[in-house]
Coordinates of C-alpha atoms in Angstrom, one line a residue:
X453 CA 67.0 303.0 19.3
X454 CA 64.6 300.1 19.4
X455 CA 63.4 299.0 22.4
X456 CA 65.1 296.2 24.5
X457 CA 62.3 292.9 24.3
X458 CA 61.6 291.8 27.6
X459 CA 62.2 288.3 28.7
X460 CA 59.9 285.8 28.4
X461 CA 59.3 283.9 31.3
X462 CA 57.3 280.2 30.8
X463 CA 55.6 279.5 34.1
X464 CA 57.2 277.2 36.8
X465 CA 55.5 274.4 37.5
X466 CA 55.2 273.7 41.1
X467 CA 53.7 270.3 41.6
X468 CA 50.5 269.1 42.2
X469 CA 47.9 266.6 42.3
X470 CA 48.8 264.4 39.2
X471 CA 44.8 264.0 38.1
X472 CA 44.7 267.9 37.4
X473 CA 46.9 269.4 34.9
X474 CA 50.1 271.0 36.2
X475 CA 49.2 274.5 34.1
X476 CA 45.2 274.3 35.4
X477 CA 46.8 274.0 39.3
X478 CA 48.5 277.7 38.5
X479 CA 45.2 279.3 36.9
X480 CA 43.6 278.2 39.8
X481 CA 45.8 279.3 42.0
X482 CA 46.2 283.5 39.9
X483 CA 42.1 282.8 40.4
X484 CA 42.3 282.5 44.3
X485 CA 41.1 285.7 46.4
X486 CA 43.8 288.3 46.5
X487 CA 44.4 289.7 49.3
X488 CA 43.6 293.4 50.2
X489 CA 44.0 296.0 48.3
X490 CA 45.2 297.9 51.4
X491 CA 47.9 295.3 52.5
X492 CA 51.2 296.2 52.1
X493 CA 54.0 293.7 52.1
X494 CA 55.1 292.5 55.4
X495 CA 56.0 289.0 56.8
X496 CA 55.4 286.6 55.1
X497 CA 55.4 282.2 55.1
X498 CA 58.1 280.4 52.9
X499 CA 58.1 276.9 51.9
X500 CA 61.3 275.4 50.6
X501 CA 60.8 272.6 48.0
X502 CA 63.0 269.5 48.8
X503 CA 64.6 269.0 45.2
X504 CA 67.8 270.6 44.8
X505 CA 67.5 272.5 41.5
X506 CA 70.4 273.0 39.0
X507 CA 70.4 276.1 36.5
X508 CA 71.0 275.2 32.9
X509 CA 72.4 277.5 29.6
X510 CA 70.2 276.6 27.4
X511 CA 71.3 276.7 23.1
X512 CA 68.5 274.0 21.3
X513 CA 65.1 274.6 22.8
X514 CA 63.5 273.1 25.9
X515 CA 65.5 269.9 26.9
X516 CA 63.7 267.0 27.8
X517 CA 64.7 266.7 31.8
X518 CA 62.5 270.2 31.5
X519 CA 59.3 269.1 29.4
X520 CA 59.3 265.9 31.8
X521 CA 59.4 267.7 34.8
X522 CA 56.8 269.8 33.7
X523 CA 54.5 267.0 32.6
X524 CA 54.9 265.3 36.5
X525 CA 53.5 268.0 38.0
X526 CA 58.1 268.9 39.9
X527 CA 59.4 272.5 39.6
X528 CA 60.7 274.0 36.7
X529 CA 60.5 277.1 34.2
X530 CA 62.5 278.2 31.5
X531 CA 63.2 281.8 30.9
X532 CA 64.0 283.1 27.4
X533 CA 65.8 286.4 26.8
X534 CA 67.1 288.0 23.5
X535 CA 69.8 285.4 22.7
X536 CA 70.0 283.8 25.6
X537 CA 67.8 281.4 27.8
X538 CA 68.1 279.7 31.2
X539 CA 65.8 276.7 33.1
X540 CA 65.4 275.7 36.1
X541 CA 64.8 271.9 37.0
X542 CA 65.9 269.2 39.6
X543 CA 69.4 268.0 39.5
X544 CA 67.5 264.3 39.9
X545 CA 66.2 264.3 36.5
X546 CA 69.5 265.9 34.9
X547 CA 71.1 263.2 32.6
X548 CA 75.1 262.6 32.1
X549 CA 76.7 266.4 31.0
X550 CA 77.8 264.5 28.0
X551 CA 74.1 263.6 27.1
X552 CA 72.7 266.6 28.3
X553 CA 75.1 268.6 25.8
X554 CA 75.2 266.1 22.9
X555 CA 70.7 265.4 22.8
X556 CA 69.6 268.9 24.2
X557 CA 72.2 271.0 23.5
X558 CA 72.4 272.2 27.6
X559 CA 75.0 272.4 30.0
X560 CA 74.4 273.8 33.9
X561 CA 75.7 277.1 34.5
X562 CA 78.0 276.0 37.7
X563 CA 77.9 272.1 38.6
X564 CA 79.1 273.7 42.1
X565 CA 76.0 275.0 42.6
X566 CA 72.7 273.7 43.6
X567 CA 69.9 275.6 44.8
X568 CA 66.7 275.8 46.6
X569 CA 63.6 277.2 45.6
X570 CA 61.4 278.7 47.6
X571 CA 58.0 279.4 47.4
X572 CA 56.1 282.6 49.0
X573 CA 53.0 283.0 50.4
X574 CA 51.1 285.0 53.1
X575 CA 49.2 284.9 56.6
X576 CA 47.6 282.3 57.3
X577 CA 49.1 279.2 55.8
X578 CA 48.6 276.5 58.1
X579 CA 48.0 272.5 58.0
X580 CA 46.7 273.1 54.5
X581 CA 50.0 274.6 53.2
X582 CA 50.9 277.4 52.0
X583 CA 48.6 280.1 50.5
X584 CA 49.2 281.7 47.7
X585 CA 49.4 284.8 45.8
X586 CA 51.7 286.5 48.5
X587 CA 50.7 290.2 49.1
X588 CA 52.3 291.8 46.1
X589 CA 56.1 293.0 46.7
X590 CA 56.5 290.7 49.4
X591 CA 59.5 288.6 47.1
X592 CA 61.1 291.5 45.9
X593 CA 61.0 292.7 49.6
X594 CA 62.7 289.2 50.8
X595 CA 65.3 289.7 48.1
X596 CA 66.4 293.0 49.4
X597 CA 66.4 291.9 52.6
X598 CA 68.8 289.3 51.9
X599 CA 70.8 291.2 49.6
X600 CA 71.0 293.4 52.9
X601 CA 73.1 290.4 53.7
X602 CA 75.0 290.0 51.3
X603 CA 73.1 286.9 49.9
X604 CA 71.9 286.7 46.4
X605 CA 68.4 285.5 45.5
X606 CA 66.8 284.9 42.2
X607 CA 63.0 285.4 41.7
X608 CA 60.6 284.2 39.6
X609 CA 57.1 285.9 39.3
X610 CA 54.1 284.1 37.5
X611 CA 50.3 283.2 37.8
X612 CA 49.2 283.4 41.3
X613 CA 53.0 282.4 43.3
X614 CA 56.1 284.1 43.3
X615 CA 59.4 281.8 43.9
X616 CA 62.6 282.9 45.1
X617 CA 66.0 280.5 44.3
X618 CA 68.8 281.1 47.1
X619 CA 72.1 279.1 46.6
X620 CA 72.2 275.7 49.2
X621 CA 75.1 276.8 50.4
X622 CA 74.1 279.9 51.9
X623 CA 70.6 278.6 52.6
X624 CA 71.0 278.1 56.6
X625 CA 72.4 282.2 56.5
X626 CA 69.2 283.0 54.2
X627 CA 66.7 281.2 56.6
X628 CA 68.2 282.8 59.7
X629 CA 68.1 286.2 58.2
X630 CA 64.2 285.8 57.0
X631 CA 63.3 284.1 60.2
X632 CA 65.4 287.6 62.2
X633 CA 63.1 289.5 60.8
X634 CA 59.9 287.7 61.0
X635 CA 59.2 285.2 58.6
X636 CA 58.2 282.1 59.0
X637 CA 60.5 279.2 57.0
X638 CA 59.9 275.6 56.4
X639 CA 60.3 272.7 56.2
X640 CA 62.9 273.3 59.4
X641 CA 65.0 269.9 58.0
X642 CA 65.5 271.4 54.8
X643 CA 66.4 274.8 55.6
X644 CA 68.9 274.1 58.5
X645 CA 72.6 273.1 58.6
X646 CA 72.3 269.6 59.0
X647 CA 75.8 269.1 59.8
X648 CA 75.6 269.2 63.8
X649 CA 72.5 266.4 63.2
X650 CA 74.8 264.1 61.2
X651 CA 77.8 264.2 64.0
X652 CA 75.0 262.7 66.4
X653 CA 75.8 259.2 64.4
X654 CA 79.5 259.6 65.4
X655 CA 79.4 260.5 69.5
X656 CA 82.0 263.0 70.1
X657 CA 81.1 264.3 73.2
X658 CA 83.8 264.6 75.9
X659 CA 82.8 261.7 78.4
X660 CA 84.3 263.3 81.6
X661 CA 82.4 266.4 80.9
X662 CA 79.0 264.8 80.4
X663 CA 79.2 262.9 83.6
X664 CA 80.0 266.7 85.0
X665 CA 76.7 267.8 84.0
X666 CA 74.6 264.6 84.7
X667 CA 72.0 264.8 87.5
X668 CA 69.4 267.8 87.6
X669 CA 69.8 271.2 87.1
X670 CA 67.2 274.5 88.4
X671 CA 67.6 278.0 86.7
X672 CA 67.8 280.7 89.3
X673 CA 68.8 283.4 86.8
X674 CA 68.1 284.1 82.8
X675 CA 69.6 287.8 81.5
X676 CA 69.1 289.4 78.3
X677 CA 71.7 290.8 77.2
X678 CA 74.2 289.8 80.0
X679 CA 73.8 292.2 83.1
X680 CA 70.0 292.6 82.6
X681 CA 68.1 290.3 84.9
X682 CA 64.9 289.1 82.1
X683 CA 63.9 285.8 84.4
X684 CA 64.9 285.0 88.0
X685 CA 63.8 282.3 90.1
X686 CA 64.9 282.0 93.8
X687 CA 61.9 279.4 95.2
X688 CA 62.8 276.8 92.5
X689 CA 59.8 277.3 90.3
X690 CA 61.8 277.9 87.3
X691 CA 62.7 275.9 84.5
X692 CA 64.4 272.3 85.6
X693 CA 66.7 270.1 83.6
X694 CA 67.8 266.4 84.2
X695 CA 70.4 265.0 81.8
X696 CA 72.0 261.4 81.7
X697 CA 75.2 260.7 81.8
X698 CA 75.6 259.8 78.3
X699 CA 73.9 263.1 76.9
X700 CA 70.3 262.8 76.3
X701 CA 68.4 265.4 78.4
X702 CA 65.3 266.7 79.4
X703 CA 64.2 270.4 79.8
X704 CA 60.8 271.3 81.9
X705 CA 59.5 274.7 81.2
X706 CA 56.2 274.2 83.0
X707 CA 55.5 277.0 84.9
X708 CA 55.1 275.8 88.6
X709 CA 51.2 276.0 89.7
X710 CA 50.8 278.9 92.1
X711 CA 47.9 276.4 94.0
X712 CA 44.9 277.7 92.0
X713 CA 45.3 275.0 89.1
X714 CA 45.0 277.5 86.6
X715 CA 46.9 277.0 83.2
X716 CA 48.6 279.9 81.8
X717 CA 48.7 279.5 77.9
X718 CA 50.6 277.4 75.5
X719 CA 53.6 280.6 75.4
X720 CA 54.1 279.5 79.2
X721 CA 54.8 276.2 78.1
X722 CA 58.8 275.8 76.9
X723 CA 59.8 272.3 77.6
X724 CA 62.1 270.4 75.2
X725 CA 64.6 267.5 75.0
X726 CA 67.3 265.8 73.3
X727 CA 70.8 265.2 73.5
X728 CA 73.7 267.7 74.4
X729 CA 77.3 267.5 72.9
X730 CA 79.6 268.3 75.2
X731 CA 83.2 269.2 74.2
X732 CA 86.6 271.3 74.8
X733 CA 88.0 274.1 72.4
X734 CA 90.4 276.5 73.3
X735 CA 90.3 275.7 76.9
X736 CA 86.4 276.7 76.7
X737 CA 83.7 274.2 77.3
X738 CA 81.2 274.0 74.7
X739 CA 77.5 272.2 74.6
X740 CA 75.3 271.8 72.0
X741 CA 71.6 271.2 72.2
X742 CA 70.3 269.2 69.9
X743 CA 66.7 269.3 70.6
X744 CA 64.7 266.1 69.1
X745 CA 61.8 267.5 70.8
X746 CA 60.5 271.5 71.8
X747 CA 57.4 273.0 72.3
X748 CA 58.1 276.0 70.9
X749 CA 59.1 276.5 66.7
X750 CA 63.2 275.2 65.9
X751 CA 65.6 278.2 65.4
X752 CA 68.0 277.8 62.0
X753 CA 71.1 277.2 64.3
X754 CA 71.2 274.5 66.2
X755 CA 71.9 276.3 70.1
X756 CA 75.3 276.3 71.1
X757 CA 76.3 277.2 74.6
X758 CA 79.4 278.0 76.3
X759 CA 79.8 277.0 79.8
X760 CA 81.6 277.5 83.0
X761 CA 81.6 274.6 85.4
X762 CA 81.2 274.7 88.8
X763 CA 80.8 272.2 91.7
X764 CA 77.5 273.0 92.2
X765 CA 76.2 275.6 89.9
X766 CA 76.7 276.2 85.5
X767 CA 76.8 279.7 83.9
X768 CA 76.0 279.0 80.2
X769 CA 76.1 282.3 77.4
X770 CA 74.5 282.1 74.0
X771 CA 74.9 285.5 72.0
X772 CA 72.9 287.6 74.3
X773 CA 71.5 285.0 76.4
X774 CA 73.2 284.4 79.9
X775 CA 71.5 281.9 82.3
X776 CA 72.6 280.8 85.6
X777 CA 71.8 277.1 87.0
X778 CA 72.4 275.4 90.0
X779 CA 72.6 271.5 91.0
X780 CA 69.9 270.2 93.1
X781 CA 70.9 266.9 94.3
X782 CA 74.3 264.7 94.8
X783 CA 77.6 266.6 92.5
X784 CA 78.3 263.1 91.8
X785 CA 75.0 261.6 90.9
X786 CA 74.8 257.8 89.8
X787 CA 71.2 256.6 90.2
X788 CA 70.5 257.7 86.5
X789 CA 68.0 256.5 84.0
X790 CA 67.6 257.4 80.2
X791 CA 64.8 256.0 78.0
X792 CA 64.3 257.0 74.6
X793 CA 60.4 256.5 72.9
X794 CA 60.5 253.5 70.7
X795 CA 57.2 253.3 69.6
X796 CA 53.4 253.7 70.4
X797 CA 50.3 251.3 69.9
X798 CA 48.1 252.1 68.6
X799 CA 50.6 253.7 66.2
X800 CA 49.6 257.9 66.0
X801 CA 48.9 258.7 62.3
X802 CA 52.1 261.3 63.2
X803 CA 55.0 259.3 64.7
X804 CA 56.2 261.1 67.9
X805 CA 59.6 261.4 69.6
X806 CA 59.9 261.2 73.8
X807 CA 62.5 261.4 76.4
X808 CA 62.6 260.5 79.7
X809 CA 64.7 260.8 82.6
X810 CA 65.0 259.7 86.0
X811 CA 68.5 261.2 88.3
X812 CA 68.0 259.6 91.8
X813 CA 64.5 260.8 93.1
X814 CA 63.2 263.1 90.3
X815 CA 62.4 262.1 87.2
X816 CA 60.8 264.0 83.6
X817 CA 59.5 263.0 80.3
X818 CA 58.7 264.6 77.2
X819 CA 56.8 263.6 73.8
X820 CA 55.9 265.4 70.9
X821 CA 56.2 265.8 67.3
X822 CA 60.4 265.2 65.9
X823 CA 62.1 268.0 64.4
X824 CA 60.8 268.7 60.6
X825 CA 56.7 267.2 61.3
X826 CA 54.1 269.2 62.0
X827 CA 53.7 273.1 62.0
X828 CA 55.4 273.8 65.4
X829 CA 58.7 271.4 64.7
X830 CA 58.7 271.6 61.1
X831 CA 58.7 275.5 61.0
X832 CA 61.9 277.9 61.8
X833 CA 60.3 280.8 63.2
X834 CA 60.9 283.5 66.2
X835 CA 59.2 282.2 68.6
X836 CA 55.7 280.7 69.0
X837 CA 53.2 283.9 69.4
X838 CA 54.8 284.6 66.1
X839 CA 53.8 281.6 64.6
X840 CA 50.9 281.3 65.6
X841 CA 50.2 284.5 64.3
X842 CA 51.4 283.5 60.7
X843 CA 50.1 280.0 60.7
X844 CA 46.9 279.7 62.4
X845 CA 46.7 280.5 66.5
X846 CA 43.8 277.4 66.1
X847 CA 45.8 274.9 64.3
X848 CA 48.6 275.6 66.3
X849 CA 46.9 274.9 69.6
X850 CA 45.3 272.0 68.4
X851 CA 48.8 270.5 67.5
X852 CA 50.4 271.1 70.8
X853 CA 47.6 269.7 73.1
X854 CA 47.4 266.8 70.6
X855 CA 50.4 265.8 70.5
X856 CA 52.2 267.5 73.6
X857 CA 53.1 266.2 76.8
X858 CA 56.0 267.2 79.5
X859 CA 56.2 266.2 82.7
X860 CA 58.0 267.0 85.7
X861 CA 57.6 264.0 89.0
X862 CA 59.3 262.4 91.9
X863 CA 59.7 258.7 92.6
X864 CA 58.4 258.7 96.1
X865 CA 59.9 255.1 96.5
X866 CA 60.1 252.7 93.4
X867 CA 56.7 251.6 91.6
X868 CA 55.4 255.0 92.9
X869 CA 56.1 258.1 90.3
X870 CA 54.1 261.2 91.5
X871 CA 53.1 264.4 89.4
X872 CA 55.2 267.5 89.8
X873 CA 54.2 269.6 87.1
X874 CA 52.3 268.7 84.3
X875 CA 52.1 270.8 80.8
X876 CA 48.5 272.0 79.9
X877 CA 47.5 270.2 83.2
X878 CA 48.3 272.2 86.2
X879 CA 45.6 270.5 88.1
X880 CA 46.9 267.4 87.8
X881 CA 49.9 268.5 90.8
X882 CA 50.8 266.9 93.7
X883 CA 48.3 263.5 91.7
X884 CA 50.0 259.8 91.2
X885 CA 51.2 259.4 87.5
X886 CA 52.2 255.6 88.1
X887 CA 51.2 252.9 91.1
X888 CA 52.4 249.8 90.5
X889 CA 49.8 248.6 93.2
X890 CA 46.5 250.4 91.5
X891 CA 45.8 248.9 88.4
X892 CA 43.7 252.2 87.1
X893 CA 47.6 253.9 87.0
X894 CA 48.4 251.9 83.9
X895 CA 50.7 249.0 83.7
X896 CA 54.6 249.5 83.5
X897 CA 56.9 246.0 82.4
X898 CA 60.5 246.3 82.6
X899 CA 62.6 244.0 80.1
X900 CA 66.1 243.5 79.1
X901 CA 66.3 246.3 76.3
X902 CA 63.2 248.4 76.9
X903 CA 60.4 249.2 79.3
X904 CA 56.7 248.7 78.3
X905 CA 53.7 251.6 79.6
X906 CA 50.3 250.8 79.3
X907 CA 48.9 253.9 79.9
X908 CA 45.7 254.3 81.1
X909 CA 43.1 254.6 78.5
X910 CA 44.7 251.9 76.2
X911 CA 47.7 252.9 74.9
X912 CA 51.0 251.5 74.9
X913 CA 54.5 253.0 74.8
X914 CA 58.0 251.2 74.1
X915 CA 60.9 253.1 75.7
X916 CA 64.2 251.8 74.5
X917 CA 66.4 251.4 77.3
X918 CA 69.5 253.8 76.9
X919 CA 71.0 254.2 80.7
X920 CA 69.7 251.8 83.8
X921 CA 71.5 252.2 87.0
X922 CA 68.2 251.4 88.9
X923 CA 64.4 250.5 88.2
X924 CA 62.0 253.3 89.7
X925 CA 59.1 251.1 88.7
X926 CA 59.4 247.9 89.9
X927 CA 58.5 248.1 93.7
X928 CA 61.4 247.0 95.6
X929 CA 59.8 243.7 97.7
X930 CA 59.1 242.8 93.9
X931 CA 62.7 243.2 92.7
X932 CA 64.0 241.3 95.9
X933 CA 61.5 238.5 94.6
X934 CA 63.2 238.7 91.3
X935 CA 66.5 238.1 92.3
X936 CA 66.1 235.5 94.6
X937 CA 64.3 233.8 91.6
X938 CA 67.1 234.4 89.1
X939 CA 69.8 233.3 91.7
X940 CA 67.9 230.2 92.2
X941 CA 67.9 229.4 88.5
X942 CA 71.3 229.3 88.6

């Protein structure tokens, strides 16, 4: 019997800079070193291209959504079999079904179904994307590994990139399985379930609960898996957490200076912030942290704890994480203050995201890159030594002391806000981080809706005001002035 023809498979086009031609970008890329000979496939780096692509049956040729996708540089490829052939392009530049059928003679296999292509590189792919050819048999090893999960994956194989297409509606399981084992997924936005970010627009947290967990919060105990002790803290020096009444929260993991100033490394450094949703099912009481900020790489699911309250101390479990807190300060604390970063002048040429907290006489802040920007928020990875590792130990360190801070204070009285702990900086403890009354501290302005910092140096931070129950910066002989003012006006 004649042999079966193999299919032909016209390369994808990937994008690219529009002054080269799309087909030139691929040669270069099959041209690009290889790797080594030697190196077997492993873990790997996978970007996820934003477009949603649609599969299409195809019966009179290459339809036009196709030839124009490949002539602007967007994904696509067509792949003809023995009677049969297939594309892949982005739903966007799909016209009507009707016109589609009736001009080109198409149809898409399953409307239902949209999906996400992937591409796969190696080691190494850092700020300047990702890096390309993968070491050979690293796709078809991602496909069995998610086939291992019951998740199908398509792949396509040309030039110098391999390409795998997983179904959007599996996409957060497929992510979390590659990231399980290793991998290193981005952008995080696009790969996670971004249902839990859209209910943030429509506050459903349980009120009398989040005024239960307002005020700050020490960990004494972490165990992994429950039973086995992985963390314990019994002097305070462990991680700290304020949180506002209305959700938003802060979470300092700077490691408490031992008195020689000496700073540990960046995996020492865990702080994050955001807002927690706080809520009731099944007589269990739920939070979920939705962390607009973290110094370490976003995991796929969004981290969901469940909590027993106490009067004085919370036992949260998360799969195998158990951790055991206990309140320092008031159980019913009112002098709370939440400010959420507005904007910064002059403006960063990446746009950063900051919390801060004040709960009676501590206070914290924290500003870094928002979830999907950068390499550490915009990649879903296991932790940070492992992406590091994948994407550049360098680059990595660079981003986080750029664009970094967290900080951990007390307001010694108000218009006085002195250092605690200080990320990257543990010389800087026990020093003055604001005095109203020394001019080299910076400037701080309190307004109606927001508070102004001039920070020393020059630059200037808007903090939109989101909880005020007190001012900690405005000394309090100045506030007395104020009112006496304002009552004389009217």
């Amino acid at each position: 019997a004649a042999a079966a023809k193999a299919p032909r498979v016209i390369a994808p086009s990937l994008g690219g800079a529009m002054s080269k031609s799309a087909w030139k970008i691929q040669a270069e890329m099959a041209l690009e070193t290889a790797v080594g000979p030697n190196q077997q496939a492993g873990v790997g780096c996978l970007e996820a291209l934003a477009d949603t692509i649609a599969l299409l049956r195809l019966e009179r040729g290459v339809p036009a959504c196709v030839r124009d996708a490949a002539k602007s540089g967007q994904f696509c490829a067509v792949v003809q079999e023995p009677g049969a052939a297939t594309a892949w392009v982005p739903r966007s530049l799909l016209p009507p079904p009707d016109e589609l059928a009736d001009r080109d003679g198409a149809e898409e296999v399953d409307s239902r179904v949209g999906w996400c292509a992937f591409r796969v590189g190696r080691l190494g792919s850092g700020r300047g994307g990702l890096k390309a050819p993968a070491v050979p048999g690293t796709a078809s090893a991602l496909c069995a590994l998610l086939a291992d999960h019951s998740i199908g994956a398509r792949m396509l194989s040309t030039f110098g990139t391999e390409v795998l297409l997983v179904a959007e509606d599996v996409l957060p399981a497929a992510a979390a399985a590659l990231v399980d084992q290793g991998h290193a997924v981005w952008p995080s936005t696009r790969v996670c379930n971004p249902v839990p970010w859209n209910s943030i627009r429509a506050p459903r947290s349980d009120r009398s609960l989040s005024r239960q967990l307002a005020g700050t919060w020490s960990l004494v105990q972490r165990e992994r898996p429950p039973g086995s002790i992985v963390e314990e803290y019994t002097k305070g020096d462990g991680p700290v957490r304020l949180q506002a009444s209305g959700g938003l929260f802060v979470e300092l993991g700077v490691p408490e200076d031992d008195g020689g100033g000496v700073f540990r490394g960046e995996l020492n450094e865990a702080s994050f912030a955001g807002r927690c949703r706080s809520v009731e099912e099944g007589g269990q009481v739920w939070c979920t942290q939705l962390r607009s900020i973290d110094f370490h790489p976003p995991s796929v699911d969004v981290p969901r704890w469940q909590v027993t309250l106490g009067t004085s101390s919370v036992v949260a479990t998360s799969g195998e994480c158990r951790e055991f807190w206990a309140r320092l300060g008031s159980a019913v604390e009112s002098d709370i203050v939440a400010l959420e970063l507005q904007s910064e002048v002059p403006q960063p040429k990446h746009p950063r995201c900051g919390v801060w907290i004040f709960t009676g006489r501590r206070f914290a802040r924290v500003l870094g890159l928002p979830r999907g920007s950068g390499l550490v928020a915009g990649t879903c990875c296991s932790s940070l030594g492992q992406l590091q590792r994948l994407r550049g130990y360098e680059e990595v360190h660079q981003e986080l002391r750029e664009h970094y801070e967290a900080l951990l204070g007390t307001v010694k009285e108000p218009g006085l806000l002195r250092v605690r702990r200080m990320a990257w900086h543990p010389e800087r403890a026990e020093g003055v981080f604001y005095d109203a009354s020394d001019e080299s501290s910076g400037d701080i302005v309190v307004k109606r809706e927001c508070v102004i910092h001039h920070r020393p140096g020059g630059r200037r931070e808007t903090w939109r005001i989101v909880e005020w129950a007190f001012d900690p910066f405005t000394p309090v002989q100045q506030q007395q002035q104020q009112q006496q003012q304002q009552q004389q006006q009217q």
